[in-house]
Amino acid sequence: MSESIYSHSLEFTVRDYECDLQGVVNNANYQHYLEHARHEYLISKGISFSRLHEEGLDLIVTRVEIDYKYPLRSHDKFVVKTGLRREGNVRLVFVQDIFRLPDKKAVIKARVTGAATRNGKPVHPGDLIERLGL
Amino acid sequence: MSESIYSHSLEFTVRDYECDLQGVVNNANYQHYLEHARHEYLISKGISFSRLHEEGLDLIVTRVEIDYKYPLRSHDKFVVKTGLRREGNVRLVFVQDIFRLPDKKAVIKARVTGAATRNGKPVHPGDLIERLGL
Amino acid sequence: MSESIYSHSLEFTVRDYECDLQGVVNNANYQHYLEHARHEYLISKGISFSRLHEEGLDLIVTRVEIDYKYPLRSHDKFVVKTGLRREGNVRLVFVQDIFRLPDKKAVIKARVTGAATRNGKPVHPGDLIERLGL
Amino acid sequence: MSESIYSHSLEFTVRDYECDLQGVVNNANYQHYLEHARHEYLISKGISFSRLHEEGLDLIVTRVEIDYKYPLRSHDKFVVKTGLRREGNVRLVFVQDIFRLPDKKAVIKARVTGAATRNGKPVHPGDLIERLGL
């Protein structure tokens, strides 16, 4: 859990409705946690996902890789740690890992690749890059 | 399960991710079933919820009342039956009941009140009323 | 927003994935907020919804009434306020209202009726009543 | 869309509540579609995910890789195609691809790795392998 690769972290508590009949958080819900952490990270840089959408610029996910290490259960506390790097000209790669709290047990290791689109066409993320300090 | 009050019915199968740690469909998900059934009913009348939104007219829910009679479980089949009536000048009331299949056991009894808005302001649903045959 | 009828309050931030194509929080998700607030309220009284389930006692919702007053949008902050009273011998009624923050605009007015079941049969909530101070 | 690698296919219609404020299906919901298709595939082989859980055997996902090719929108019809192969002694790899209907446009390319656990410990999937014809 070296801090150096992460530039943002956000704490959550598991909500019971996020658990499925196996009694653990349903796999898809981790993508919700990751998405919310990315959007809060962007907001911390002054970038609003929903406002960008209204302005015609959509940030989209083109690929996710998630390794499920250990399941979260009812009422567990956890942190989503997020780092970001550029890849090539137009792609952004979010490194996102989830750790249970307080014991820092690894829950999820994820890599999420994103791109910017306007009217469904890929575009250069432009000044987003600058605002993200990349 | 008198048919006379219903004008639309739609069959579903419970998906496992809709069940929570009690092993039954989570309460909120019944609202998803009811919403999907209403939208399919509207589509059967030539009315697209998402296209209306793009045109600036939003159909919104102002009140729901749901009696939970019996829970659905993994892989259960069920039907959502929907009826519709006008109430006053601008409100639409959907009568929506869910029955498990094939035994027709009552699962949910719901009344969903809706209205039309434009830019967040209530408006007369106009020709929707006509297209819905009300 | 008189405080006297509420005994618990919990703050949230809208997550973008909770919004639907109308750009507002999807109606069903308010039930998720209400459920999470009820469970946190119970936990504050030493009662774990998931542990009760493992012990064979399920707290279930038998009826919800929700008035939708004003929609929440991307990144809005809000509070769920919860009060609780007994109704008859075996029912618990949660009064749950949602207010946007910081302006306290009324978002949702809800009444959620619950009961306790063991193996699917209604049972007296027993010492839960005492622990809840009712 | 060569059929040879797939052994199961399941058709869906996008439900409006699955779309987010970008007007397209939220990324996490594709995992719900994939999960439901896997569980229906298992059921077609006589294997119930929820019954296995009650018997103490859990099928879990250890890794997902998803390439998002093209977004689904309100009311789109689509098919999830699923193939399955063994990897090593204990892992199952589901090849799952989503195509929009009727034009067969590629929407999602996914690889989902699963394993069996009992009381949280990995176990040999045993006769599941046989029942799946692997």
CSV table of N, CA and C in Angstrom, one decimal, chain B residues 12-18 32-33 35-36 39-40 43 49-50 74-75, chain D residues 12-18 32-33 35-36 39-40 43 49-50 74-75:
chain,number,residue,atom,x,y,z
B,12,PHE,N,-41.0,-11.2,-16.3
B,12,PHE,CA,-39.6,-11.1,-15.9
B,12,PHE,C,-39.1,-12.4,-15.3
B,13,THR,N,-37.8,-12.5,-15.2
B,13,THR,CA,-37.2,-13.5,-14.3
B,13,THR,C,-36.3,-12.8,-13.3
B,14,VAL,N,-36.3,-13.2,-12.0
B,14,VAL,CA,-35.4,-12.6,-11.1
B,14,VAL,C,-34.0,-12.9,-11.5
B,15,ARG,N,-33.1,-11.8,-11.4
B,15,ARG,CA,-31.7,-12.0,-11.7
B,15,ARG,C,-31.0,-12.1,-10.3
B,16,ASP,N,-30.0,-12.9,-10.2
B,16,ASP,CA,-29.4,-13.1,-8.8
B,16,ASP,C,-28.9,-11.8,-8.2
B,17,TYR,N,-28.4,-10.9,-9.1
B,17,TYR,CA,-27.8,-9.7,-8.5
B,17,TYR,C,-28.9,-8.8,-7.9
B,18,GLU,N,-30.1,-9.1,-8.2
B,18,GLU,CA,-31.2,-8.3,-7.6
B,18,GLU,C,-31.6,-8.7,-6.2
B,32,HIS,N,-37.6,-0.8,-9.7
B,32,HIS,CA,-37.0,-0.9,-11.0
B,32,HIS,C,-38.0,-1.7,-11.9
B,33,TYR,N,-38.5,-2.8,-11.4
B,33,TYR,CA,-39.4,-3.6,-12.2
B,33,TYR,C,-40.6,-2.8,-12.6
B,35,GLU,N,-40.9,0.5,-12.8
B,35,GLU,CA,-40.5,1.5,-13.8
B,35,GLU,C,-40.4,0.9,-15.2
B,36,HIS,N,-39.7,-0.2,-15.3
B,36,HIS,CA,-39.5,-0.8,-16.6
B,36,HIS,C,-40.8,-1.2,-17.2
B,39,HIS,N,-42.5,1.9,-18.5
B,39,HIS,CA,-41.9,2.4,-19.8
B,39,HIS,C,-42.2,1.5,-21.0
B,40,GLU,N,-42.3,0.2,-20.7
B,40,GLU,CA,-42.7,-0.7,-21.8
B,40,GLU,C,-44.1,-0.5,-22.2
B,43,ILE,N,-44.2,2.6,-24.3
B,43,ILE,CA,-43.7,2.3,-25.6
B,43,ILE,C,-44.7,1.5,-26.4
B,49,PHE,N,-40.1,7.2,-23.2
B,49,PHE,CA,-39.7,8.0,-22.1
B,49,PHE,C,-38.4,8.7,-22.4
B,50,SER,N,-37.4,8.1,-23.0
B,50,SER,CA,-36.1,8.7,-23.2
B,50,SER,C,-36.2,9.8,-24.3
B,74,SER,N,-34.3,-15.9,-6.0
B,74,SER,CA,-33.5,-16.3,-7.1
B,74,SER,C,-34.2,-17.1,-8.2
B,75,HIS,N,-34.2,-16.5,-9.4
B,75,HIS,CA,-34.7,-17.2,-10.6
B,75,HIS,C,-36.2,-17.3,-10.6
D,12,PHE,N,-31.5,-9.7,-24.1
D,12,PHE,CA,-31.9,-8.8,-23.1
D,12,PHE,C,-32.5,-7.5,-23.9
D,13,THR,N,-33.2,-6.7,-23.2
D,13,THR,CA,-33.5,-5.3,-23.6
D,13,THR,C,-33.0,-4.4,-22.5
D,14,VAL,N,-32.4,-3.3,-22.9
D,14,VAL,CA,-31.9,-2.3,-22.0
D,14,VAL,C,-33.1,-1.7,-21.3
D,15,ARG,N,-33.0,-1.6,-19.9
D,15,ARG,CA,-34.1,-1.0,-19.1
D,15,ARG,C,-33.6,0.4,-18.8
D,16,ASP,N,-34.5,1.4,-18.8
D,16,ASP,CA,-34.1,2.8,-18.7
D,16,ASP,C,-33.3,3.1,-17.4
D,17,TYR,N,-33.6,2.4,-16.3
D,17,TYR,CA,-32.9,2.6,-15.1
D,17,TYR,C,-31.5,2.2,-15.1
D,18,GLU,N,-31.1,1.4,-16.1
D,18,GLU,CA,-29.7,1.0,-16.3
D,18,GLU,C,-28.9,2.0,-17.0
D,32,HIS,N,-23.5,-6.8,-14.5
D,32,HIS,CA,-24.8,-7.4,-14.2
D,32,HIS,C,-25.3,-8.3,-15.3
D,33,TYR,N,-25.3,-7.8,-16.5
D,33,TYR,CA,-25.7,-8.6,-17.6
D,33,TYR,C,-24.9,-9.9,-17.8
D,35,GLU,N,-23.1,-11.4,-15.5
D,35,GLU,CA,-23.4,-12.3,-14.4
D,35,GLU,C,-24.7,-13.1,-14.6
D,36,HIS,N,-25.7,-12.4,-15.0
D,36,HIS,CA,-27.0,-13.0,-15.2
D,36,HIS,C,-26.9,-14.1,-16.3
D,39,HIS,N,-25.1,-17.2,-15.0
D,39,HIS,CA,-26.0,-17.9,-14.1
D,39,HIS,C,-27.1,-18.7,-14.9
D,40,GLU,N,-27.6,-18.1,-15.9
D,40,GLU,CA,-28.6,-18.8,-16.8
D,40,GLU,C,-27.9,-19.9,-17.5
D,43,ILE,N,-27.6,-22.7,-15.1
D,43,ILE,CA,-28.9,-23.3,-14.9
D,43,ILE,C,-29.2,-24.2,-16.1
D,49,PHE,N,-26.7,-21.4,-9.0
D,49,PHE,CA,-25.8,-20.6,-8.3
D,49,PHE,C,-26.2,-20.4,-6.8
D,50,SER,N,-27.5,-20.1,-6.7
D,50,SER,CA,-28.1,-19.8,-5.3
D,50,SER,C,-28.2,-21.1,-4.5
D,74,SER,N,-31.0,3.4,-24.2
D,74,SER,CA,-32.4,3.1,-23.9
D,74,SER,C,-33.1,2.2,-24.9
D,75,HIS,N,-33.6,1.1,-24.3
D,75,HIS,CA,-34.4,0.2,-25.1
D,75,HIS,C,-33.7,-0.6,-26.2
